[in-house]
Amino acid sequence: MQERYEPAAIEAEAQHYWNQHHSFAAQEDDGREKYYCLCMFPYPSGRLHMGHVRNYTIGDVLARFMRMNGRNVLQPMGWDAFGLPAENAAMANGVPPAKWTLDNIAHMKAQLKSLGYGLDWNRELTTCLPQYYRWNQWLFLRMLEKGIAYQKTGVVNWDPVDKTVLANEQVIDGCGWRTGAPVEKREIPMYYLKITAYAEDLLDSLKDMKDWPERVRTMQANWIGRSEGVRLGFPHDIGEGGVLHAFTTRADTLMGVTFCAVAAEHPLAAYAAKDNAALSAFIRECKSGPAVEAELATQEKRGMPTGLHVRHPISGEAIPVWVGNYVLMSYGEGAVMGVPAHDERDFEFAKKYGLPIKPVIDVQGRPYSLEAWQSWYSEHGRCVNSGRYDGLEYEAAVAAVAADLSVKDLGKKRVTWRLRDWGISRQRYWGCPIPIIHCQGCGAVPVPDEQLPVVLPVDLVPDGSGNPLLKHAAFLNVKCPRCGADARRETDTMDTFVDSSWYFLRFACADNDQAMLDHRVQYWLPVDQYIGGIEHAILHLLYSRFWTRFMHDMGAVPFKEPFARMFTQGMVLNEVFYRKPESGRVQYFNTAEVTVTVDKDTQQRLAVLRADGGEVESGGIVTMSKSKNNGVDPQVLVDEFGADTARLFMMFAAPPEQTLAWSDEGVQGAYRFIKRLWKAVYDHVSQGPAAPLDKAALNETQRGLRRQAHQTLAKVTDDIGRRRTINTAIAAVMELLNALAKLPQASPQDRSVAQEALEIAVQGLSPIIPHVTHALWRHLGHRTALIDEAWAKVDADALQSSTLQWVVQVNGRLRAHIAIAVDADEAAVRAAALAEANVQKFMGGAPARKVIIVPGKLVNIVV
RNA sequence: GCCCGAAUGGCGGAACUGGUAGACGCGCCGGACUCAAAAUCCGGUCACCUAAGACGUGGUGUGGGUUCGAUUCCCUCUUCGGGCACCA
């Protein structure tokens, strides 16, 4: 064994060993319990970023740990290879998205290998290849047959200059990112997947998913957004007459309605605008407003009267109808009943436009004032000023109102969902073609199964002027499969969330070119542990749950939930630096190009761009992203310190579940620790083999170290296996190594105890830093490769101790530490605590009023 | 705006089920080794009172509450992060 730690050679050798022995090639084996450990697959952007390293290291730690604990582990990897960045790169460099993407994959695959992840590359899949995406198309056709996929219109961002549809992120302050032209909204036909058909089941199942983080389940539940209420009808004589429908969860406030507000897209709005120029201008303005909910919700609430009136369903009173920019056509009925007295938005709206406010709920007799909104105005209470409903509490009032309306056929209890159907059409080239052919005579005709896949041409280069498929005759022109006439192929492609909604199933059988899935799915699925960023807590996970349910219903898989256990890692953040020139777009500068100094006197931070010495501004600490140019390249770490240091640092810097703010400091510390571990083994091994451990012949010091070694093993096992706090597992091994360094190495038994402690340290860290531990295990005298060893068992005898350390408090304040024999009874503990000198001092002669004893830990004396 | 999180020394963090706040690491300070530096090793490091020391006092973003006891539970506010349906 050599004295120096040389990561490059050690890592190459360990990786060569795993490669030669196919250590991570997973085989189905009914006799062994499987463990499917999956990390969210990456978008092949070109280089790995810190988020990937964090994600895949967590996954690899768990996979290696479970493997050593006897499970048949599958840990696959693939590529989420369709998407917008490839088109942007094509526009910038003139390289076709296919080539750019595949080149990126080759580079990132090499990076993943250099980090030593135990991945089964035999199952690699790439979503932009027809052998994968053909099954998107096949399943889409099944959804079409079942009515789960359907067509309706949807709104898109339209850049009038480039004549192209923009993604939300390409719209900056309401203007196109390339042209700067104000973006228009357009309604176009699109395909939707009826996820709402599964809303109830998606929600109900959440409560059984105990191995998912609580916060993720809460977010999903809120997203699905079940609300119970009443669907009301306001009858009217507008046009040919009819009923304006609105949904409310507060039917108890019905007698407080003073207006109704409808969305700009509502038919009544269109009717009223016919001969009202001002209103039709206002509606146009609403429609051209933001499409993003966050912007919609923060914009000023505005409205305009339509001049139309509907009748109150109970009182028959005339209620004015307004158009409001805060009413969403996509939620409920696209209309709301305005109860300004008990709804904050309605209150604000009524105040602004001088509409009457009529309090109808008494909340514990508190005085209502029309002056300013109070948060308790929207609380439940008892009906007042509500005629025959006076005195009723919330539930009774809602029931009574619903019953009365139901008689008149003007209302009914109803459940509404916030969740909307999933629009999957994208007016873009680099995605999976939607298998539809448009025929003049037959309409939208599904591509027959035997003509699948519809292959995307791979040599096109988008130029920003819309989907290049529209100009590609060979793709575009086809015969109608139904009537044989000339027809046009659908040029929209699928949302990339479709690709990622089932890839986890395909890993079980990625090589099957005859079917989407096969029997191997039943062995490997569901995923035992899924790991990915918290940013995917809602959309990706919900879409995958929906997709799996559909496949379950068609009998393709025997389970409804794809991910038995979910782990959401926190994001990796870094400071962002920028300059905003007088004209033009904000310029971002990478952390690596910026020097930050702190003025000693003023404590002011100064950030300077090294290239020109000029000052740059700090935009705070945010997620590392390409668009903010604040990423740190993990490759630099690997090149300088090796993969083990990169892995160790990422795992030690923060608990995996929380955000990690990047800092360069600390990397050195991780490197130093590995060197110390290496040195400790070197010093030990260079004295020759250790004698066998004689448990009976140990002195007190040796027993103490042995106890700590096994406590460490227990802690590491629990921290990785149950708590998933890899950072504390590392800290525990560091402590063990610190203690070992203080142990004298004189007698043969000293060396035996040291041998055992070093083995525990090396094995305990092996899931985290697998290369160096692979080498050290050999040096410690083992023939079997560490990855093939079974996880060590805690020796219960080693944990035994004759005394326990107790804490004694007086009135909840720490006053003494006492050591008491383990077998002492409660009375003895109590007596010992009361006898302690410092305890007596703080009791000041007063008798103990109460003595609280927490077994094995603490005595609190209350005086 | 709405939904979900987070806040602990100079910094990252620990304290797992309401029971010793600050483990472990970084940084810094002092020392050893060296002609010197790097590397490495040893010691110290929340603040305050004190000549010094102590199982003295204060202290876990803010303000309040529950409790014998609160970083942990409840309420309020502030700041930061994630999501908001076409970034992935």
mmCIF file of N, CA and C in Angstrom, chain A residues 467-537:
data_model
loop_
_atom_site.group_PDB
_atom_site.id
_atom_site.type_symbol
_atom_site.label_atom_id
_atom_site.label_comp_id
_atom_site.label_asym_id
_atom_site.label_seq_id
_atom_site.Cartn_x
_atom_site.Cartn_y
_atom_site.Cartn_z
ATOM 1 N N ASN A 467 -42.511 26.031 -36.475
ATOM 2 C CA ASN A 467 -42.187 24.615 -36.541
ATOM 3 C C ASN A 467 -41.701 24.240 -37.948
ATOM 4 N N PRO A 468 -40.438 23.787 -38.093
ATOM 5 C CA PRO A 468 -39.925 23.445 -39.434
ATOM 6 C C PRO A 468 -40.662 22.267 -40.086
ATOM 7 N N LEU A 469 -41.405 21.502 -39.305
ATOM 8 C CA LEU A 469 -42.163 20.391 -39.887
ATOM 9 C C LEU A 469 -43.204 20.907 -40.885
ATOM 10 N N LEU A 470 -43.665 22.157 -40.638
ATOM 11 C CA LEU A 470 -44.677 22.738 -41.515
ATOM 12 C C LEU A 470 -44.162 22.931 -42.941
ATOM 13 N N LYS A 471 -42.820 22.978 -43.094
ATOM 14 C CA LYS A 471 -42.228 23.200 -44.415
ATOM 15 C C LYS A 471 -41.604 21.927 -44.961
ATOM 16 N N HIS A 472 -41.829 20.821 -44.288
ATOM 17 C CA HIS A 472 -41.157 19.577 -44.650
ATOM 18 C C HIS A 472 -42.149 18.646 -45.360
ATOM 19 N N ALA A 473 -42.121 18.716 -46.697
ATOM 20 C CA ALA A 473 -43.141 18.037 -47.509
ATOM 21 C C ALA A 473 -43.171 16.529 -47.258
ATOM 22 N N ALA A 474 -41.991 15.916 -47.133
ATOM 23 C CA ALA A 474 -41.938 14.462 -46.990
ATOM 24 C C ALA A 474 -42.650 14.005 -45.719
ATOM 25 N N PHE A 475 -42.573 14.829 -44.683
ATOM 26 C CA PHE A 475 -43.250 14.486 -43.434
ATOM 27 C C PHE A 475 -44.732 14.832 -43.527
ATOM 28 N N LEU A 476 -44.983 15.995 -44.101
ATOM 29 C CA LEU A 476 -46.308 16.610 -44.086
ATOM 30 C C LEU A 476 -47.334 15.858 -44.929
ATOM 31 N N ASN A 477 -46.946 15.496 -46.150
ATOM 32 C CA ASN A 477 -47.918 14.977 -47.107
ATOM 33 C C ASN A 477 -48.079 13.467 -46.995
ATOM 34 N N VAL A 478 -49.293 13.058 -46.690
ATOM 35 C CA VAL A 478 -49.596 11.622 -46.556
ATOM 36 C C VAL A 478 -50.966 11.342 -47.155
ATOM 37 N N LYS A 479 -51.270 10.084 -47.290
ATOM 38 C CA LYS A 479 -52.610 9.669 -47.715
ATOM 39 C C LYS A 479 -53.448 9.435 -46.460
ATOM 40 N N CYS A 480 -54.708 9.753 -46.551
ATOM 41 C CA CYS A 480 -55.609 9.480 -45.428
ATOM 42 C C CYS A 480 -55.729 7.970 -45.244
ATOM 43 N N PRO A 481 -55.478 7.480 -44.027
ATOM 44 C CA PRO A 481 -55.543 6.029 -43.797
ATOM 45 C C PRO A 481 -56.970 5.492 -43.982
ATOM 46 N N ARG A 482 -57.958 6.374 -43.929
ATOM 47 C CA ARG A 482 -59.349 5.919 -43.995
ATOM 48 C C ARG A 482 -59.857 5.921 -45.432
ATOM 49 N N CYS A 483 -59.672 7.071 -46.169
ATOM 50 C CA CYS A 483 -60.250 7.162 -47.503
ATOM 51 C C CYS A 483 -59.206 7.193 -48.623
ATOM 52 N N GLY A 484 -57.910 7.319 -48.260
ATOM 53 C CA GLY A 484 -56.860 7.281 -49.276
ATOM 54 C C GLY A 484 -56.619 8.599 -49.978
ATOM 55 N N ALA A 485 -57.394 9.621 -49.635
ATOM 56 C CA ALA A 485 -57.201 10.917 -50.280
ATOM 57 C C ALA A 485 -55.935 11.596 -49.755
ATOM 58 N N ASP A 486 -55.462 12.626 -50.489
ATOM 59 C CA ASP A 486 -54.334 13.397 -50.002
ATOM 60 C C ASP A 486 -54.697 14.019 -48.659
ATOM 61 N N ALA A 487 -53.750 13.932 -47.744
ATOM 62 C CA ALA A 487 -54.035 14.468 -46.404
ATOM 63 C C ALA A 487 -52.762 15.053 -45.827
ATOM 64 N N ARG A 488 -52.899 15.697 -44.644
ATOM 65 C CA ARG A 488 -51.776 16.388 -44.026
ATOM 66 C C ARG A 488 -51.525 15.793 -42.643
ATOM 67 N N ARG A 489 -50.238 15.540 -42.368
ATOM 68 C CA ARG A 489 -49.893 14.991 -41.067
ATOM 69 C C ARG A 489 -49.957 16.090 -40.005
ATOM 70 N N GLU A 490 -50.388 15.728 -38.817
ATOM 71 C CA GLU A 490 -50.343 16.633 -37.661
ATOM 72 C C GLU A 490 -48.878 17.014 -37.418
ATOM 73 N N THR A 491 -48.619 18.323 -37.256
ATOM 74 C CA THR A 491 -47.229 18.743 -37.030
ATOM 75 C C THR A 491 -46.957 19.085 -35.571
ATOM 76 N N ASP A 492 -47.992 19.110 -34.751
ATOM 77 C CA ASP A 492 -47.746 19.335 -33.327
ATOM 78 C C ASP A 492 -47.053 18.117 -32.734
ATOM 79 N N THR A 493 -46.209 18.374 -31.766
ATOM 80 C CA THR A 493 -45.544 17.284 -31.055
ATOM 81 C C THR A 493 -46.019 17.269 -29.606
ATOM 82 N N MET A 494 -45.628 16.231 -28.879
ATOM 83 C CA MET A 494 -46.143 16.084 -27.511
ATOM 84 C C MET A 494 -45.290 16.831 -26.495
ATOM 85 N N ASP A 495 -45.959 17.322 -25.468
ATOM 86 C CA ASP A 495 -45.312 17.851 -24.264
ATOM 87 C C ASP A 495 -44.268 16.836 -23.791
ATOM 88 N N THR A 496 -43.093 17.314 -23.379
ATOM 89 C CA THR A 496 -42.062 16.363 -22.940
ATOM 90 C C THR A 496 -42.408 15.680 -21.618
ATOM 91 N N PHE A 497 -43.406 16.204 -20.908
ATOM 92 C CA PHE A 497 -43.854 15.506 -19.706
ATOM 93 C C PHE A 497 -44.454 14.139 -20.050
ATOM 94 N N VAL A 498 -44.898 13.984 -21.307
ATOM 95 C CA VAL A 498 -45.409 12.671 -21.732
ATOM 96 C C VAL A 498 -44.264 11.651 -21.684
ATOM 97 N N ASP A 499 -43.107 12.053 -22.217
ATOM 98 C CA ASP A 499 -41.959 11.140 -22.242
ATOM 99 C C ASP A 499 -41.588 10.673 -20.837
ATOM 100 N N SER A 500 -41.653 11.607 -19.893
ATOM 101 C CA SER A 500 -41.184 11.282 -18.540
ATOM 102 C C SER A 500 -42.288 10.671 -17.678
ATOM 103 N N SER A 501 -43.490 10.482 -18.250
ATOM 104 C CA SER A 501 -44.590 9.948 -17.448
ATOM 105 C C SER A 501 -44.588 8.430 -17.362
ATOM 106 N N TRP A 502 -43.696 7.797 -18.114
ATOM 107 C CA TRP A 502 -43.696 6.319 -18.052
ATOM 108 C C TRP A 502 -42.331 5.695 -18.262
ATOM 109 N N TYR A 503 -41.277 6.511 -18.364
ATOM 110 C CA TYR A 503 -39.939 5.962 -18.627
ATOM 111 C C TYR A 503 -39.512 4.979 -17.557
ATOM 112 N N PHE A 504 -39.992 5.209 -16.328
ATOM 113 C CA PHE A 504 -39.635 4.343 -15.205
ATOM 114 C C PHE A 504 -40.155 2.925 -15.398
ATOM 115 N N LEU A 505 -41.213 2.778 -16.193
ATOM 116 C CA LEU A 505 -41.726 1.436 -16.508
ATOM 117 C C LEU A 505 -40.834 0.770 -17.550
ATOM 118 N N ARG A 506 -40.414 1.569 -18.514
ATOM 119 C CA ARG A 506 -39.676 1.049 -19.652
ATOM 120 C C ARG A 506 -38.297 0.514 -19.254
ATOM 121 N N PHE A 507 -37.725 1.014 -18.160
ATOM 122 C CA PHE A 507 -36.418 0.532 -17.725
ATOM 123 C C PHE A 507 -36.443 -0.967 -17.434
ATOM 124 N N ALA A 508 -37.629 -1.483 -17.115
ATOM 125 C CA ALA A 508 -37.722 -2.914 -16.819
ATOM 126 C C ALA A 508 -37.495 -3.743 -18.075
ATOM 127 N N CYS A 509 -37.747 -3.133 -19.256
ATOM 128 C CA CYS A 509 -37.746 -3.928 -20.482
ATOM 129 C C CYS A 509 -37.353 -3.065 -21.676
ATOM 130 N N ALA A 510 -36.314 -2.259 -21.501
ATOM 131 C CA ALA A 510 -35.952 -1.269 -22.515
ATOM 132 C C ALA A 510 -35.592 -1.908 -23.855
ATOM 133 N N ASP A 511 -35.235 -3.196 -23.843
ATOM 134 C CA ASP A 511 -34.786 -3.835 -25.088
ATOM 135 C C ASP A 511 -35.923 -4.469 -25.882
ATOM 136 N N ASN A 512 -37.132 -4.420 -25.386
ATOM 137 C CA ASN A 512 -38.238 -5.080 -26.079
ATOM 138 C C ASN A 512 -38.717 -4.225 -27.256
ATOM 139 N N ASP A 513 -38.536 -4.740 -28.490
ATOM 140 C CA ASP A 513 -38.974 -3.950 -29.648
ATOM 141 C C ASP A 513 -40.332 -4.411 -30.176
ATOM 142 N N GLN A 514 -40.980 -5.329 -29.454
ATOM 143 C CA GLN A 514 -42.288 -5.823 -29.878
ATOM 144 C C GLN A 514 -43.433 -5.215 -29.068
ATOM 145 N N ALA A 515 -43.133 -4.801 -27.863
ATOM 146 C CA ALA A 515 -44.198 -4.311 -26.989
ATOM 147 C C ALA A 515 -43.666 -3.193 -26.100
ATOM 148 N N MET A 516 -44.596 -2.375 -25.648
ATOM 149 C CA MET A 516 -44.243 -1.267 -24.768
ATOM 150 C C MET A 516 -43.655 -1.809 -23.458
ATOM 151 N N LEU A 517 -44.333 -2.814 -22.893
ATOM 152 C CA LEU A 517 -43.918 -3.390 -21.614
ATOM 153 C C LEU A 517 -43.990 -4.904 -21.704
ATOM 154 N N ASP A 518 -43.315 -5.590 -20.794
ATOM 155 C CA ASP A 518 -43.491 -7.033 -20.717
ATOM 156 C C ASP A 518 -43.471 -7.496 -19.261
ATOM 157 N N HIS A 519 -43.407 -8.818 -19.067
ATOM 158 C CA HIS A 519 -43.561 -9.394 -17.724
ATOM 159 C C HIS A 519 -42.519 -8.889 -16.720
ATOM 160 N N ARG A 520 -41.391 -8.399 -17.217
ATOM 161 C CA ARG A 520 -40.340 -7.952 -16.303
ATOM 162 C C ARG A 520 -40.772 -6.749 -15.465
ATOM 163 N N VAL A 521 -41.783 -6.031 -15.995
ATOM 164 C CA VAL A 521 -42.322 -4.904 -15.232
ATOM 165 C C VAL A 521 -42.852 -5.394 -13.887
ATOM 166 N N GLN A 522 -43.436 -6.608 -13.900
ATOM 167 C CA GLN A 522 -44.020 -7.111 -12.661
ATOM 168 C C GLN A 522 -42.973 -7.454 -11.617
ATOM 169 N N TYR A 523 -41.764 -7.778 -12.080
ATOM 170 C CA TYR A 523 -40.712 -8.044 -11.100
ATOM 171 C C TYR A 523 -40.173 -6.741 -10.499
ATOM 172 N N TRP A 524 -39.880 -5.766 -11.366
ATOM 173 C CA TRP A 524 -39.161 -4.578 -10.886
ATOM 174 C C TRP A 524 -40.055 -3.486 -10.313
ATOM 175 N N LEU A 525 -41.224 -3.331 -10.866
ATOM 176 C CA LEU A 525 -42.071 -2.205 -10.471
ATOM 177 C C LEU A 525 -42.988 -2.599 -9.313
ATOM 178 N N PRO A 526 -43.516 -1.675 -8.533
ATOM 179 C CA PRO A 526 -43.238 -0.240 -8.574
ATOM 180 C C PRO A 526 -41.806 0.098 -8.162
ATOM 181 N N VAL A 527 -41.417 1.324 -8.472
ATOM 182 C CA VAL A 527 -40.126 1.839 -8.053
ATOM 183 C C VAL A 527 -40.101 1.870 -6.520
ATOM 184 N N ASP A 528 -39.064 1.272 -5.913
ATOM 185 C CA ASP A 528 -39.000 1.253 -4.453
ATOM 186 C C ASP A 528 -38.591 2.599 -3.894
ATOM 187 N N GLN A 529 -37.676 3.245 -4.588
ATOM 188 C CA GLN A 529 -37.258 4.563 -4.134
ATOM 189 C C GLN A 529 -37.044 5.464 -5.341
ATOM 190 N N TYR A 530 -37.834 6.533 -5.397
ATOM 191 C CA TYR A 530 -37.670 7.510 -6.469
ATOM 192 C C TYR A 530 -37.069 8.759 -5.847
ATOM 193 N N ILE A 531 -36.090 9.346 -6.541
ATOM 194 C CA ILE A 531 -35.374 10.482 -5.978
ATOM 195 C C ILE A 531 -35.284 11.590 -7.021
ATOM 196 N N GLY A 532 -35.668 12.776 -6.628
ATOM 197 C CA GLY A 532 -35.575 13.879 -7.574
ATOM 198 C C GLY A 532 -35.821 15.203 -6.886
ATOM 199 N N GLY A 533 -35.645 16.242 -7.648
ATOM 200 C CA GLY A 533 -35.749 17.593 -7.097
ATOM 201 C C GLY A 533 -37.167 17.945 -6.670
ATOM 202 N N ILE A 534 -37.246 18.770 -5.634
ATOM 203 C CA ILE A 534 -38.530 19.202 -5.096
ATOM 204 C C ILE A 534 -39.323 19.986 -6.135
ATOM 205 N N GLU A 535 -38.617 20.549 -7.132
ATOM 206 C CA GLU A 535 -39.318 21.342 -8.149
ATOM 207 C C GLU A 535 -40.273 20.481 -8.982
ATOM 208 N N HIS A 536 -40.117 19.158 -8.901
ATOM 209 C CA HIS A 536 -41.005 18.277 -9.651
ATOM 210 C C HIS A 536 -42.150 17.733 -8.798
ATOM 211 N N ALA A 537 -42.299 18.295 -7.600
ATOM 212 C CA ALA A 537 -43.242 17.735 -6.626
ATOM 213 C C ALA A 537 -44.663 17.632 -7.176
#
